[in-house]
Short mmCIF file of C-alpha atoms in Angstrom, two decimals:
data_model
loop_
_atom_site.label_atom_id
_atom_site.label_comp_id
_atom_site.label_asym_id
_atom_site.label_seq_id
_atom_site.Cartn_x
_atom_site.Cartn_y
_atom_site.Cartn_z
CA MET A 1 -20.30 20.39 4.18
CA SER A 2 -17.55 21.05 1.64
CA ILE A 3 -15.63 18.28 -0.09
CA ASN A 4 -12.54 19.41 1.80
CA ASP A 5 -14.31 19.00 5.16
CA ALA A 6 -15.67 15.62 4.12
CA TYR A 7 -12.27 14.12 3.40
CA PHE A 8 -10.14 16.30 5.68
CA PRO A 9 -12.69 16.89 8.50
CA PRO A 10 -11.98 19.67 11.01
CA THR A 11 -9.93 18.71 14.05
CA SER A 12 -9.53 20.26 17.45
CA SER A 13 -6.79 22.63 16.34
CA LYS A 14 -5.21 24.20 13.27
CA SER A 15 -2.02 22.40 14.20
CA ASP A 16 -3.73 19.02 13.91
CA ARG A 17 -5.28 20.02 10.61
CA MET A 18 -1.87 20.98 9.22
CA LYS A 19 -0.38 17.71 10.50
CA ARG A 20 -3.10 15.80 8.65
CA TYR A 21 -2.30 17.55 5.37
CA VAL A 22 1.46 17.20 5.77
CA GLY A 23 1.20 13.58 6.93
CA PHE A 24 -1.05 12.64 4.03
CA PHE A 25 1.31 14.25 1.50
CA ALA A 26 4.28 12.47 3.10
CA GLY A 27 2.32 9.21 3.02
CA CYS A 28 1.66 9.65 -0.70
CA LEU A 29 5.38 10.22 -1.28
CA MET A 30 6.25 7.06 0.64
CA ALA A 31 3.64 5.05 -1.23
CA SER A 32 4.95 6.33 -4.57
CA ILE A 33 8.40 4.82 -3.95
CA SER A 34 7.15 1.58 -2.38
CA GLY A 35 5.82 -0.29 -5.42
CA THR A 36 9.03 -0.72 -7.40
CA GLY A 37 8.70 -4.49 -7.04
CA TYR A 38 5.93 -4.26 -9.64
CA MET A 39 8.44 -3.07 -12.24
CA PHE A 40 10.31 -6.37 -12.01
CA SER A 41 9.00 -7.40 -15.42
CA SER A 42 10.61 -4.30 -16.96
CA PHE A 43 14.15 -5.34 -16.14
CA ALA A 44 13.68 -9.11 -15.67
CA PRO A 45 14.61 -10.05 -19.29
CA GLU A 46 17.79 -7.95 -19.12
CA LEU A 47 18.64 -9.34 -15.67
CA LYS A 48 18.00 -12.85 -16.97
CA GLU A 49 20.45 -12.28 -19.83
CA THR A 50 23.07 -10.58 -17.65
CA MET A 51 23.02 -13.40 -15.10
CA GLY A 52 22.48 -16.26 -17.57
CA TYR A 53 19.34 -17.47 -15.79
CA SER A 54 16.69 -19.88 -17.08
CA GLN A 55 13.02 -18.85 -17.05
CA THR A 56 12.42 -20.82 -13.85
CA GLU A 57 15.40 -19.12 -12.21
CA ILE A 58 14.27 -15.60 -13.12
CA ASN A 59 10.75 -16.51 -11.95
CA LEU A 60 12.31 -17.75 -8.72
CA VAL A 61 14.08 -14.40 -8.23
CA GLY A 62 10.79 -12.55 -8.65
CA THR A 63 8.92 -14.94 -6.42
CA ILE A 64 11.46 -14.73 -3.60
CA MET A 65 11.10 -10.96 -3.79
CA MET A 66 7.30 -11.05 -3.77
CA VAL A 67 6.88 -13.80 -1.18
CA SER A 68 9.38 -12.33 1.25
CA GLY A 69 7.85 -8.90 0.80
CA TYR A 70 4.35 -10.03 1.64
CA ALA A 71 5.42 -12.57 4.25
CA SER A 72 7.40 -9.85 6.02
CA SER A 73 4.18 -7.88 6.43
CA ILE A 74 3.62 -9.48 9.83
CA PHE A 75 7.09 -8.51 11.03
CA ILE A 76 6.83 -5.01 9.58
CA GLY A 77 3.32 -4.53 10.96
CA THR A 78 4.30 -5.65 14.45
CA PHE A 79 7.45 -3.54 14.32
CA TYR A 80 5.42 -0.49 13.28
CA ASP A 81 2.82 -1.07 16.01
CA LYS A 82 5.62 -1.15 18.62
CA ALA A 83 8.20 1.33 17.26
CA GLY A 84 6.10 3.93 15.46
CA ALA A 85 6.39 5.70 12.13
CA ARG A 86 9.80 7.38 12.32
CA ILE A 87 11.84 4.40 13.49
CA THR A 88 10.07 2.14 10.98
CA ALA A 89 10.77 4.62 8.17
CA ALA A 90 14.46 4.86 9.08
CA THR A 91 14.80 1.08 9.28
CA SER A 92 13.02 0.66 5.95
CA ALA A 93 15.36 3.16 4.31
CA VAL A 94 18.33 1.05 5.41
CA PHE A 95 16.78 -2.10 3.90
CA LEU A 96 16.03 -0.30 0.64
CA PHE A 97 19.59 0.91 0.28
CA ILE A 98 21.24 -2.40 1.20
CA GLY A 99 18.92 -4.50 -0.99
CA TYR A 100 19.25 -2.54 -4.20
CA PHE A 101 22.94 -1.77 -3.72
CA LEU A 102 23.79 -5.46 -3.24
CA LEU A 103 21.76 -6.17 -6.39
CA TYR A 104 23.83 -3.53 -8.18
CA LEU A 105 27.05 -5.24 -7.08
CA ALA A 106 25.75 -8.69 -8.06
CA SER A 107 24.73 -7.41 -11.50
CA ARG A 108 28.30 -6.21 -12.02
CA HIS A 109 29.50 -9.68 -10.95
CA LEU A 110 31.24 -8.17 -7.93
CA PHE A 111 29.16 -10.26 -5.55
CA TRP A 112 27.29 -13.58 -5.48
CA SER A 113 24.94 -13.87 -8.45
CA ASP A 114 23.13 -17.14 -7.75
CA ALA A 115 19.38 -16.82 -8.40
CA VAL A 116 18.45 -17.51 -4.78
CA VAL A 117 20.97 -14.99 -3.47
CA VAL A 118 19.84 -12.31 -5.94
CA GLY A 119 16.27 -13.03 -4.89
CA LEU A 120 17.29 -12.46 -1.28
CA PHE A 121 18.85 -9.12 -2.21
CA LEU A 122 15.56 -8.10 -3.80
CA SER A 123 13.73 -9.41 -0.74
CA LEU A 124 15.68 -6.95 1.42
CA ALA A 125 14.57 -4.14 -0.88
CA SER A 126 11.03 -5.52 -0.77
CA LEU A 127 11.16 -5.53 3.02
CA GLY A 128 12.11 -1.86 2.92
CA SER A 129 9.34 -1.10 0.42
CA ASN A 130 6.84 -2.89 2.64
CA GLY A 131 7.93 -0.87 5.62
CA SER A 132 7.73 2.39 3.69
CA TYR A 133 4.19 1.63 2.51
CA THR A 134 3.12 0.50 5.99
CA VAL A 135 4.27 3.81 7.48
CA GLY A 136 2.47 5.82 4.79
CA LEU A 137 -0.72 3.78 5.04
CA ALA A 138 -1.02 2.93 8.74
CA GLY A 139 0.23 6.35 9.76
CA ASN A 140 -2.61 8.02 7.85
CA ILE A 141 -5.50 5.55 8.09
CA LYS A 142 -6.10 6.56 11.70
CA ASN A 143 -6.42 10.22 10.66
CA PHE A 144 -9.64 9.71 8.69
CA PRO A 145 -13.13 8.75 9.89
CA THR A 146 -14.70 5.66 8.36
CA LYS A 147 -17.01 7.69 6.10
CA SER A 148 -14.04 9.00 4.09
CA ARG A 149 -11.51 6.22 4.70
CA GLY A 150 -12.13 4.49 1.37
CA VAL A 151 -10.95 7.52 -0.60
CA ALA A 152 -7.97 8.13 1.70
CA VAL A 153 -6.80 4.52 1.38
CA GLY A 154 -7.58 4.59 -2.35
CA VAL A 155 -5.31 7.58 -2.90
CA LEU A 156 -2.46 6.11 -0.86
CA ALA A 157 -2.83 2.70 -2.47
CA GLY A 158 -3.10 4.40 -5.85
CA PHE A 159 0.29 6.05 -5.51
CA TYR A 160 1.69 2.69 -4.49
CA GLY A 161 0.29 1.17 -7.66
CA LEU A 162 1.59 4.07 -9.76
CA SER A 163 5.10 3.63 -8.41
CA ALA A 164 6.04 1.04 -11.05
CA ALA A 165 4.93 3.35 -13.88
CA ILE A 166 7.01 6.22 -12.50
CA PHE A 167 10.21 4.24 -12.17
CA THR A 168 9.69 2.18 -15.33
CA LYS A 169 9.45 5.43 -17.29
CA ILE A 170 12.65 6.65 -15.62
CA TYR A 171 14.32 3.35 -16.50
CA GLN A 172 13.04 3.48 -20.08
CA ASN A 173 14.18 7.06 -20.70
CA THR A 174 17.41 7.10 -18.71
CA PHE A 175 18.95 3.68 -18.13
CA SER A 176 17.43 1.03 -20.43
CA PRO A 177 18.76 -1.51 -21.26
CA ASP A 178 21.40 -1.00 -18.54
CA GLU A 179 19.54 -2.34 -15.51
CA VAL A 180 22.77 -2.25 -13.48
CA GLN A 181 22.74 1.55 -13.21
CA LEU A 182 19.03 1.47 -12.41
CA PHE A 183 19.74 -0.56 -9.27
CA ARG A 184 22.29 1.98 -8.01
CA PHE A 185 19.82 4.81 -8.69
CA LEU A 186 17.05 3.00 -6.80
CA SER A 187 19.27 2.25 -3.81
CA ILE A 188 20.01 5.94 -3.22
CA THR A 189 16.73 7.56 -4.29
CA LEU A 190 14.29 5.26 -2.52
CA ALA A 191 16.23 5.28 0.75
CA ALA A 192 16.44 9.09 0.76
CA VAL A 193 12.72 9.62 0.09
CA CYS A 194 11.68 6.98 2.65
CA LEU A 195 13.86 8.48 5.35
CA GLY A 196 12.88 12.08 4.61
CA ALA A 197 9.14 11.64 4.14
CA GLY A 198 8.86 9.26 7.10
CA MET A 199 9.77 12.06 9.47
CA PHE A 200 6.57 13.94 8.53
CA VAL A 201 3.94 11.22 9.03
CA PHE A 202 1.79 12.28 11.97
CA THR A 203 -1.13 10.55 13.68
CA ILE A 204 -3.96 12.61 15.16
CA LYS A 205 -7.18 11.61 16.91
CA THR A 206 -10.52 11.43 15.06
CA ASP A 207 -14.00 10.94 16.44
CA ASP A 208 -13.87 7.24 15.54
CA GLN A 209 -10.98 6.66 17.94
CA GLU A 210 -12.63 7.95 21.11
CA ASP A 211 -14.25 6.12 24.02
CA THR A 212 -12.95 2.57 23.66
CA ILE A 213 -14.45 0.02 26.05
CA ASN A 214 -13.86 -3.61 27.00
CA VAL A 215 -16.51 -6.08 25.88
CA HIS A 216 -17.13 -9.80 26.15
CA ALA A 217 -16.22 -11.71 22.99
CA ALA A 218 -19.26 -13.97 23.07
CA GLU A 219 -21.55 -10.96 22.71
CA LYS A 220 -19.96 -9.92 19.42
CA ALA A 221 -20.31 -13.04 17.25
CA PRO A 222 -19.73 -13.64 14.39
CA LEU A 223 -17.10 -10.92 14.10
CA VAL A 224 -15.07 -12.37 16.97
CA PRO A 225 -14.35 -15.96 18.09
CA GLU A 226 -17.07 -17.61 20.10
CA GLY A 227 -16.67 -18.58 23.73
CA GLY A 228 -14.55 -17.17 26.52
CA ALA A 229 -13.62 -13.60 27.33
CA MET A 230 -10.75 -11.81 25.68
CA HIS A 231 -9.41 -8.29 25.65
CA ILE A 232 -10.91 -6.36 22.76
CA HIS A 233 -12.13 -2.79 22.29
CA MET A 234 -14.94 -1.01 20.54
CA HIS A 235 -13.85 1.58 17.96
CA GLY A 236 -16.74 3.43 16.40
CA LYS A 237 -18.85 0.56 14.96
CA GLY A 238 -16.23 -2.18 14.94
CA LEU A 239 -13.78 -3.92 17.25
CA ASP A 240 -10.09 -3.86 18.01
CA LEU A 241 -8.95 -7.47 17.69
CA SER A 242 -5.45 -8.66 18.51
CA PRO A 243 -3.70 -10.86 15.90
CA LEU A 244 -4.25 -13.96 18.08
CA SER A 245 -7.97 -13.26 18.19
CA LEU A 246 -8.05 -12.50 14.48
CA VAL A 247 -6.70 -15.87 13.33
CA ARG A 248 -9.51 -17.56 15.31
CA ASN A 249 -12.03 -15.51 13.38
CA ALA A 250 -13.86 -17.23 10.49
CA GLU A 251 -14.21 -13.94 8.61
CA PHE A 252 -10.43 -13.53 8.60
CA TRP A 253 -9.99 -16.82 6.73
CA LEU A 254 -12.76 -16.02 4.28
CA LEU A 255 -11.12 -12.67 3.52
CA ALA A 256 -7.66 -14.25 3.23
CA VAL A 257 -8.82 -16.88 0.72
CA THR A 258 -10.81 -14.32 -1.29
CA PHE A 259 -7.78 -12.04 -1.37
CA LEU A 260 -5.63 -14.95 -2.56
CA CYS A 261 -8.02 -15.61 -5.46
CA ILE A 262 -7.61 -11.99 -6.61
CA THR A 263 -3.96 -11.27 -5.93
CA GLY A 264 -2.62 -14.69 -6.97
CA PRO A 265 -3.65 -14.25 -10.63
CA GLY A 266 -2.68 -10.57 -10.50
CA LEU A 267 0.84 -11.27 -9.25
CA THR A 268 1.27 -14.04 -11.83
CA VAL A 269 0.59 -11.53 -14.60
CA ILE A 270 2.83 -8.92 -12.96
CA GLY A 271 5.73 -11.33 -12.51
CA ASN A 272 5.53 -12.80 -16.01
CA LEU A 273 4.63 -9.73 -18.03
CA GLY A 274 8.08 -9.34 -19.59
CA SER A 275 8.31 -13.00 -20.58
CA LEU A 276 4.73 -12.93 -21.90
CA ALA A 277 5.59 -9.98 -24.14
CA ILE A 278 8.66 -11.75 -25.51
CA ALA A 279 6.68 -14.96 -26.06
CA LEU A 280 4.24 -13.00 -28.22
CA GLY A 281 7.04 -11.36 -30.22
CA ALA A 282 7.12 -7.93 -28.57
CA ASP A 283 10.23 -5.77 -28.36
CA SER A 284 11.62 -4.16 -25.20
CA THR A 285 9.66 -0.93 -25.77
CA THR A 286 6.34 -2.80 -25.86
CA GLN A 287 7.46 -4.78 -22.85
CA ASN A 288 8.01 -1.60 -20.82
CA ASP A 289 4.78 -0.09 -22.13
CA LEU A 290 2.87 -3.10 -20.78
CA VAL A 291 4.38 -2.54 -17.33
CA ILE A 292 3.42 1.15 -17.45
CA VAL A 293 -0.13 0.34 -18.56
CA LEU A 294 -0.47 -2.23 -15.79
CA SER A 295 0.81 0.26 -13.22
CA VAL A 296 -1.61 3.00 -14.34
CA ALA A 297 -4.50 0.51 -14.31
CA ASN A 298 -3.39 -0.62 -10.85
CA PHE A 299 -3.45 3.01 -9.70
CA SER A 300 -6.85 3.60 -11.34
CA GLY A 301 -8.37 0.51 -9.73
CA ARG A 302 -7.29 1.63 -6.28
CA MET A 303 -8.68 5.12 -6.81
CA ILE A 304 -11.94 4.05 -8.45
CA PHE A 305 -12.78 1.35 -5.92
CA GLY A 306 -11.86 3.62 -3.02
CA VAL A 307 -14.09 6.46 -4.22
CA LEU A 308 -17.03 4.23 -5.21
CA SER A 309 -16.96 2.34 -1.91
CA ASP A 310 -17.40 5.65 -0.08
CA ILE A 311 -20.06 7.02 -2.45
CA PHE A 312 -22.21 3.87 -2.25
CA ALA A 313 -21.41 3.02 1.37
CA ARG A 314 -25.07 3.26 2.39
CA ARG A 315 -26.18 0.87 -0.36
CA VAL A 316 -23.42 -1.72 -0.76
CA SER A 317 -20.73 -2.84 1.64
CA ARG A 318 -17.02 -2.77 0.87
CA PRO A 319 -16.81 -6.59 0.63
CA PHE A 320 -19.17 -6.33 -2.37
CA PHE A 321 -16.36 -4.62 -4.28
CA LEU A 322 -14.14 -7.66 -3.71
CA LEU A 323 -16.72 -9.66 -5.71
CA VAL A 324 -16.45 -7.08 -8.47
CA SER A 325 -12.65 -7.50 -8.41
CA LEU A 326 -13.01 -11.27 -8.76
CA VAL A 327 -15.30 -10.97 -11.77
CA VAL A 328 -12.98 -8.48 -13.48
CA MET A 329 -9.93 -10.64 -12.70
CA CYS A 330 -11.63 -13.69 -14.21
CA ALA A 331 -12.43 -11.68 -17.34
CA SER A 332 -8.80 -10.53 -17.62
CA GLN A 333 -7.47 -14.10 -17.48
CA LEU A 334 -9.93 -15.24 -20.14
CA VAL A 335 -8.90 -12.37 -22.42
CA LEU A 336 -5.24 -13.35 -22.04
CA ALA A 337 -6.04 -17.03 -22.69
CA ILE A 338 -8.47 -16.72 -25.60
CA PHE A 339 -7.15 -13.62 -27.40
CA PRO A 340 -3.34 -13.70 -27.06
CA SER A 341 -2.59 -11.00 -29.65
CA LEU A 342 -0.52 -8.08 -28.41
CA SER A 343 -3.33 -5.55 -28.84
CA LEU A 344 -5.72 -7.60 -26.70
CA VAL A 345 -2.98 -8.41 -24.20
CA PHE A 346 -3.07 -4.71 -23.35
CA LEU A 347 -6.80 -5.09 -22.60
CA GLY A 348 -6.13 -8.11 -20.41
CA VAL A 349 -3.42 -6.20 -18.58
CA VAL A 350 -5.72 -3.23 -17.98
CA LEU A 351 -8.42 -5.48 -16.52
CA THR A 352 -5.82 -7.25 -14.35
CA GLY A 353 -4.56 -3.94 -13.00
CA LEU A 354 -8.05 -2.65 -12.23
CA ALA A 355 -9.05 -5.81 -10.36
CA TYR A 356 -5.76 -6.20 -8.53
CA GLY A 357 -5.56 -2.55 -7.54
CA GLY A 358 -9.20 -2.41 -6.49
CA SER A 359 -8.71 -5.26 -4.03
CA TRP A 360 -5.75 -3.47 -2.44
CA ALA A 361 -7.91 -0.38 -1.87
CA MET A 362 -10.63 -2.43 -0.17
CA VAL A 363 -8.73 -4.86 2.05
CA PRO A 364 -6.88 -2.37 4.31
CA THR A 365 -10.10 -0.41 4.78
CA ILE A 366 -12.08 -3.56 5.60
CA ILE A 367 -9.44 -4.66 8.12
CA SER A 368 -9.48 -1.31 9.90
CA GLU A 369 -13.29 -1.17 9.96
CA LEU A 370 -13.97 -4.72 11.14
CA TRP A 371 -10.99 -5.35 13.38
CA GLY A 372 -9.75 -1.93 14.44
CA GLU A 373 -6.66 0.20 14.29
CA SER A 374 -4.74 -0.70 17.46
CA TYR A 375 -3.21 -3.78 15.78
CA PHE A 376 -3.73 -2.67 12.20
CA GLY A 377 -0.11 -3.11 11.10
CA THR A 378 0.10 -6.73 12.28
CA ASN A 379 -3.42 -7.67 11.17
CA PHE A 380 -2.77 -6.21 7.71
CA GLY A 381 0.43 -8.24 7.62
CA LEU A 382 -1.46 -11.45 8.40
CA VAL A 383 -3.84 -10.93 5.49
CA GLY A 384 -0.79 -10.04 3.39
CA LEU A 385 0.33 -13.67 3.56
CA SER A 386 -2.30 -14.48 0.93
CA PRO A 387 -0.46 -12.69 -1.90
CA ALA A 388 2.79 -14.31 -0.75
CA LEU A 389 1.29 -17.79 -1.12
CA GLY A 390 -0.30 -16.91 -4.44
CA SER A 391 2.90 -15.49 -5.84
CA PHE A 392 4.88 -18.64 -5.05
CA VAL A 393 2.37 -21.33 -6.02
CA LEU A 394 0.91 -19.59 -9.06
CA GLY A 395 3.55 -17.10 -10.17
CA THR A 396 6.50 -19.51 -9.97
CA LEU A 397 5.47 -23.15 -9.71
CA LEU A 398 2.44 -23.11 -12.01
CA SER A 399 3.45 -20.54 -14.62
CA GLY A 400 7.08 -21.72 -14.70
CA ALA A 401 6.08 -25.35 -15.26
CA VAL A 402 3.60 -24.48 -18.03
CA TYR A 403 6.10 -22.14 -19.70
CA GLU A 404 8.99 -24.62 -19.74
CA SER A 405 6.76 -27.50 -20.88
CA HIS A 406 6.31 -25.65 -24.19
CA ILE A 407 10.01 -25.07 -24.87
CA PRO A 408 11.07 -27.62 -27.53
CA PRO A 409 14.05 -29.88 -26.75
CA GLY A 410 17.27 -27.98 -27.37
CA GLY A 411 15.29 -24.75 -27.68
CA GLY A 412 17.21 -22.87 -25.00
CA THR A 413 15.44 -20.98 -22.20
CA LEU A 414 12.82 -19.04 -24.20
CA CYS A 415 9.30 -20.10 -25.10
CA HIS A 416 7.56 -18.56 -28.10
CA GLY A 417 3.85 -18.47 -28.84
CA PRO A 418 0.54 -18.13 -26.97
CA GLU A 419 0.72 -21.67 -25.57
CA CYS A 420 3.51 -20.60 -23.19
CA TYR A 421 0.92 -19.23 -20.76
CA ARG A 422 -2.53 -20.23 -22.06
CA LEU A 423 -3.12 -23.08 -19.60
CA THR A 424 -1.96 -20.84 -16.75
CA TRP A 425 -4.54 -18.19 -17.63
CA TYR A 426 -7.37 -20.75 -17.81
CA ILE A 427 -6.47 -22.14 -14.38
CA LEU A 428 -6.31 -18.66 -12.88
CA ALA A 429 -9.69 -17.75 -14.40
CA GLY A 430 -11.14 -20.80 -12.64
CA LEU A 431 -9.50 -19.76 -9.37
CA SER A 432 -11.08 -16.31 -9.62
CA LEU A 433 -14.49 -17.89 -10.13
CA ALA A 434 -13.93 -20.13 -7.12
CA GLY A 435 -13.11 -17.04 -5.08
CA LEU A 436 -16.66 -15.79 -5.60
CA VAL A 437 -17.83 -18.49 -3.17
CA THR A 438 -15.66 -17.34 -0.27
CA GLY A 439 -16.15 -13.70 -1.24
CA TYR A 440 -19.92 -14.01 -1.09
CA ALA A 441 -19.72 -15.87 2.22
CA PHE A 442 -17.55 -13.06 3.61
CA LEU A 443 -20.03 -10.45 2.38
CA ARG A 444 -22.96 -12.25 4.03
CA ARG A 445 -21.18 -12.82 7.34
CA THR A 446 -20.08 -9.17 7.66
CA ARG A 447 -23.44 -7.70 6.68
CA SER A 448 -24.32 -7.22 10.35
CA TYR A 449 -21.40 -4.81 10.67
CA TYR A 450 -22.17 -2.70 7.63
CA PHE A 451 -25.96 -2.81 7.80
CA GLY A 452 -26.70 -3.91 11.39
CA LYS A 453 -29.37 -2.32 13.55
CA SER A 454 -27.78 -2.53 16.99
CA ASP A 455 -26.43 0.55 18.76
CA LYS A 456 -22.91 0.00 17.56
CA TYR A 457 -23.94 -0.11 13.88
CA THR A 458 -25.29 2.46 11.47
CA ALA A 459 -28.68 1.46 10.05
CA SER A 460 -28.65 1.62 6.27
CA TYR A 461 -30.07 0.15 3.10
CA HIS A 462 -29.70 -3.55 2.27
CA LEU A 463 -28.50 -4.74 -1.11
CA TYR A 464 -29.54 -8.32 -0.36
CA PRO A 465 -32.71 -9.56 1.37
#
């Protein structure tokens, strides 16, 4: 079998094959314009100065954007499951335009400029970005069998991670330090691409989607709640669980907590990268370079983890790679805490991006494999609440309090020196270590799916006895 057939397996007709190619390309385009929230650190210092915000206020703006974006995943996922790709793409384009255009007006002081209001403007844009990525991801994940799904999700998630690098470079070369014009550019460009590409996302049937049957929940423990009958379906080796069934599933909570322990530290670095650079004496060029490096590492992590999880699928399960992400994330936080020089900050940022991106390649794939595709949008949104919680508690409350505690009385709104974030990094390193407990429990409890011996599983090699 050729590589092309492995990742774009033959379908029943040439028309379906062409739709798969076109839909995947359109999905990559949508993903590439959906991660602009990650470039917040590039323009945050300029926005802070333009609006006259304190560090806590600018952190609040970023957190409102991040939390609302992830929290809206449930709404976006449910909307996508009901309305389909094209309507979701069109709606998302509207949110993208309104959000960034209102931010443009606020930055010119033609509209309300309170930190909470500006955060809400960015949350509208984040809602649109979330919808755009959901269309690109969910619209394509059903087009690939499980044996090649890790790479497919890795590529799509990779373009999402690369989005910040693309638009930060545009900002750096065209608009910087005028963030106001950047917002107008984003409002038009992102909406146009989302609307146009969304019209070409197609869903076709693969072998994994055929012959669904009703089963009794008690027969499928531990991957479904115990006791009582509920309406679920087989899909290939796994199950189609509704959101209500999912939240009663112990594995869901283990995955959610593990995901929090990876994405919480990652989002704290992402949201504070600009302020960290300034605290260590960097100029705006270095500040933007850090964002670009983080974005490329984010992209690389998604690609690397996606490819490796497919290559070693018969030896290690995908949840194993979440443990790898936790170890790498812990290492990144320790590098930032112990070696706060600018040169080693780049190393810490690279490790953060690899770990953070790798987890985003694994989680959607795990959700689709364990709990099916019929409710994928909503189920993915439920797990997406973990980053929302992490962004608020860690990225705003914790990091903001530590940062401001090291500003001397009468010292304004800026903190200078490695102590501005050191305690934050140590706490986040400990959180990543704690996540290994839930991550390992999740790996053990899902082993029956990946390496089970019943008819609905594929027998394989065991990593653990």
